[in-house]
Coordinates of C-alpha atoms in Angstrom, one line a residue:
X1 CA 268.1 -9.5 132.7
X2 CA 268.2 -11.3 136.0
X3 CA 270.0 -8.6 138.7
X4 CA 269.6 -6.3 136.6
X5 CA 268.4 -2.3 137.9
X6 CA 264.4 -2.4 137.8
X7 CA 263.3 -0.5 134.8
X8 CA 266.4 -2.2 132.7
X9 CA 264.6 -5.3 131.8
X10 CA 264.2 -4.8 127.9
X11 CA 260.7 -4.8 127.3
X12 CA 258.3 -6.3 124.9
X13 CA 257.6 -4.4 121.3
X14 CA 254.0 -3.9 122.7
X15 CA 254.9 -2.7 125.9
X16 CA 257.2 0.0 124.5
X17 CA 254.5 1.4 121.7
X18 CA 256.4 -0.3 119.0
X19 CA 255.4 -2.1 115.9
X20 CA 256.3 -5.6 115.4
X21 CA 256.4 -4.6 111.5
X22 CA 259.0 -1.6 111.8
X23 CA 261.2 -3.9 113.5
X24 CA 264.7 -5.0 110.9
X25 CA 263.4 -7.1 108.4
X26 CA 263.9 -11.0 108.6
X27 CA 266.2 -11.8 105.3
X28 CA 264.0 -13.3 102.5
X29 CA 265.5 -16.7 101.4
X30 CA 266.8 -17.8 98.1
X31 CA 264.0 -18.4 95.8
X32 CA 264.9 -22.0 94.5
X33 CA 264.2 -22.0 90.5
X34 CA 262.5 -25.6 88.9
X35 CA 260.7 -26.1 92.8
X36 CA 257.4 -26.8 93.3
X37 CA 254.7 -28.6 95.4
X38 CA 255.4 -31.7 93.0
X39 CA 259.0 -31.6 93.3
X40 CA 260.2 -35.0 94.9
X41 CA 261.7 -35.3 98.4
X42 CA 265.1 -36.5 96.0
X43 CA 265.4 -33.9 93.6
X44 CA 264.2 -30.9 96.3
X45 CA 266.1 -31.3 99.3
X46 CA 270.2 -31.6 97.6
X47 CA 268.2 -28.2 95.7
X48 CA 267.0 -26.8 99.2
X49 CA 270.6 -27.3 101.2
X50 CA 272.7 -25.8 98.0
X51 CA 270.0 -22.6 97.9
X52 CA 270.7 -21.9 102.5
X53 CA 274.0 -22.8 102.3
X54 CA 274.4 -20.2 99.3
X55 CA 272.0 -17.5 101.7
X56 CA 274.8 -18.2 104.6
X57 CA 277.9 -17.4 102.2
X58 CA 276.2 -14.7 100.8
X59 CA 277.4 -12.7 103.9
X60 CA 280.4 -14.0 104.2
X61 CA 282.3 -11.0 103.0
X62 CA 280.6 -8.8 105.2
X63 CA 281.7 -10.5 108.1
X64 CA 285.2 -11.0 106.5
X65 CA 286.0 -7.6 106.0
X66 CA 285.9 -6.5 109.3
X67 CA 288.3 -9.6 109.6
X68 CA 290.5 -8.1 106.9
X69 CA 290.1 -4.2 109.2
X70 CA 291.3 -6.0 112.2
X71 CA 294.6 -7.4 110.2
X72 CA 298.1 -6.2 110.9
X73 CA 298.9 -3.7 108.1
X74 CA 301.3 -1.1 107.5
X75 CA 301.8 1.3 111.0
X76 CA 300.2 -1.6 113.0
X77 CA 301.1 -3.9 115.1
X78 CA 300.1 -7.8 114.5
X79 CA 296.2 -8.2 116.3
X80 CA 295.7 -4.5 116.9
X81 CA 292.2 -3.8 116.3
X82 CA 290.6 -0.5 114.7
X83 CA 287.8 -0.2 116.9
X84 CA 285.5 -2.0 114.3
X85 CA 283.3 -4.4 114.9
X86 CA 281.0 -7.1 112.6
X87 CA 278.2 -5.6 110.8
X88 CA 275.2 -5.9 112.7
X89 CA 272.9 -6.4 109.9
X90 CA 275.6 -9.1 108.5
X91 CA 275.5 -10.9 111.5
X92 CA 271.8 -10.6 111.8
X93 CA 271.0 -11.9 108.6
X94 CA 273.8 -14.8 108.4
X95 CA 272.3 -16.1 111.7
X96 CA 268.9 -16.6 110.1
X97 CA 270.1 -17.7 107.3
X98 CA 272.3 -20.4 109.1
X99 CA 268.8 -21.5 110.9
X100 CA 267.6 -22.2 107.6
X101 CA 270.0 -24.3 106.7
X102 CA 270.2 -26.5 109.8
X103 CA 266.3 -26.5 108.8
X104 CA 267.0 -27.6 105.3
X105 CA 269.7 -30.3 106.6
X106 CA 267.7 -31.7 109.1
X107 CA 264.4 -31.9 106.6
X108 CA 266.8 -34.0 103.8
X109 CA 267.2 -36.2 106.8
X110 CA 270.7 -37.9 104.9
X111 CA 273.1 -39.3 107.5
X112 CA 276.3 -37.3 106.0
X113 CA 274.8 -34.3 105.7
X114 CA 272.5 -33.8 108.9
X115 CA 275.4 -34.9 111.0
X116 CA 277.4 -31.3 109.9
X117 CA 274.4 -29.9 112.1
X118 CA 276.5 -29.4 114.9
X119 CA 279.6 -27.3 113.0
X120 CA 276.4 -25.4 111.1
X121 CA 275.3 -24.5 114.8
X122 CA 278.7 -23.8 116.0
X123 CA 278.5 -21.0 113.2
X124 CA 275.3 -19.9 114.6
X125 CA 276.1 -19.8 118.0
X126 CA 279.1 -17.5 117.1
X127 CA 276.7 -15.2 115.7
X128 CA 274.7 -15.5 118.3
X129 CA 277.0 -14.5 120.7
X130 CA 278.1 -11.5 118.8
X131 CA 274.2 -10.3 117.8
X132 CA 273.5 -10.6 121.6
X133 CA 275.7 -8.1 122.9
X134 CA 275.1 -6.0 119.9
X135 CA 271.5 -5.6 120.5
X136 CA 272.3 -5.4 124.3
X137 CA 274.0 -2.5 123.7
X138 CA 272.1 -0.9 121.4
X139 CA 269.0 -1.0 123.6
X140 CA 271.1 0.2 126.8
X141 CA 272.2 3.2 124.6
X142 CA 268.6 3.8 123.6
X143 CA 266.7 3.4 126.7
X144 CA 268.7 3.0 129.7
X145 CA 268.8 6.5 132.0
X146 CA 271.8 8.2 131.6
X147 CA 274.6 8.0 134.5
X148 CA 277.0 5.9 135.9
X149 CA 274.5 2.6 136.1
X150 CA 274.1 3.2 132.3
X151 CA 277.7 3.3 131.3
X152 CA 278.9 0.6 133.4
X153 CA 276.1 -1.5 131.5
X154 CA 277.1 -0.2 128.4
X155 CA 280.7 -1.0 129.2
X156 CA 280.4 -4.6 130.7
X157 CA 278.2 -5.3 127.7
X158 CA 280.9 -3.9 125.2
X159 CA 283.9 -5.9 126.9
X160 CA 282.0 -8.8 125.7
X161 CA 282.3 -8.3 121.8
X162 CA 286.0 -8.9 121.6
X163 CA 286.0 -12.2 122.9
X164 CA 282.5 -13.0 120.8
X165 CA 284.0 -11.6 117.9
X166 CA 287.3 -13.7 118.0
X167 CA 284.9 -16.9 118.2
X168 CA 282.9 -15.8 115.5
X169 CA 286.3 -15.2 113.4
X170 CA 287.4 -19.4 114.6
X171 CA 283.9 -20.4 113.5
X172 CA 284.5 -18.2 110.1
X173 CA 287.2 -20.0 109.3
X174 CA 286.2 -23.8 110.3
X175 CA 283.1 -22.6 108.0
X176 CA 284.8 -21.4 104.8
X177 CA 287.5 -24.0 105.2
X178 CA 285.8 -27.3 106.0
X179 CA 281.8 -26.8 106.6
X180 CA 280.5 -25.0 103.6
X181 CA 282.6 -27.1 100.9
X182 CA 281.4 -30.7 102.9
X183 CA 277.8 -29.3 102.8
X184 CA 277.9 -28.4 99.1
X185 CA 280.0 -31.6 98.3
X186 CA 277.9 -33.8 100.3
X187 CA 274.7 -31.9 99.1
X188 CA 276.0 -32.7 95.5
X189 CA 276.4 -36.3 95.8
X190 CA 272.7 -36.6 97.5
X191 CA 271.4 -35.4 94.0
X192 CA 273.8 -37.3 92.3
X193 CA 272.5 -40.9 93.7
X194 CA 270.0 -42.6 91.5

């Protein structure tokens, strides 16, 4: 972190006696059923986009019910938040998962459906934004020396989630809306074509 305190600078899994394999675990994609090595270009990649863009909705809920936690309901008042905050494994996991898929777009190479690469990363950047200060935090909480200089960290790093997890919420809902039906439409009438 560039200004940061010397000694703040997160460090490499090596340097801090920690093993790469007991870091979280990287999702596992979708097995695709019927694929193999033989499997044309045609008949694989329409299979490929439907099987990431189902590993990115499978988390949708996740990230949707801390939406649903930040509602106004009964005894609040309309935007009041609980205190809650995306799951970090959820956001974690949608993120890679929304790497696969721009992967699995741009490999199918089709016009229609590589051009929703950008809205796909506008997802992932969301995510991005939110994961970062989540893991920023976490490591401040975990390694920084206690004082002052560690909660001010902690706190500038915090009073960045709110405004990352209101543009993660936008992107949530240009995704469910408009980007995942177009992929699996547009994914759809790529197998479809003779």
């Amino acid at each position: 972190l560039i200004g940061s305190p010397p000694g703040l600078v997160p460090p490499r899994d090596a340097e801090r006696g920690r093993d790469p394999q007991t870091r979280s675990p990287v999702p596992k994609p979708t097995k695709i059923p019927g694929l193999s090595r033989r499997t044309s270009l045609e008949i694989a990649g329409p299979m490929l986009v439907r099987a990431r863009l189902a590993d990115v909705r499978r988390y949708e809920e996740a990230l949707w019910a801390h939406e649903l936690r930040r509602s106004p309901g009964p005894g609040r008042a309309g935007g009041a938040r609980d205190g809650g905050e995306p799951d970090e494994d959820a956001v974690h996991d949608m993120r890679v998962a929304t790497r696969r898929l721009r992967a699995a777009l741009e490999a199918l190479g089709d016009g229609a459906l590589s051009g929703l690469d950008e809205e796909v990363k506008a997802l992932q950047d969301a995510l991005g934004e939110v994961r970062d200060a989540q893991v920023l935090r976490r490591w401040i909480r975990e390694h920084a020396p206690a004082g002052a200089a560690r909660e001010a960290l902690e706190g500038a790093v915090t009073s960045r989630l709110p405004h990352a997890t209101e543009g993660l919420e936008r992107a949530l809902w240009a995704w469910t809306g408009a980007v995942a039906p177009t992929v699996l439409e547009l994914a759809a009438d790529h197998a479809a074509r003779p």
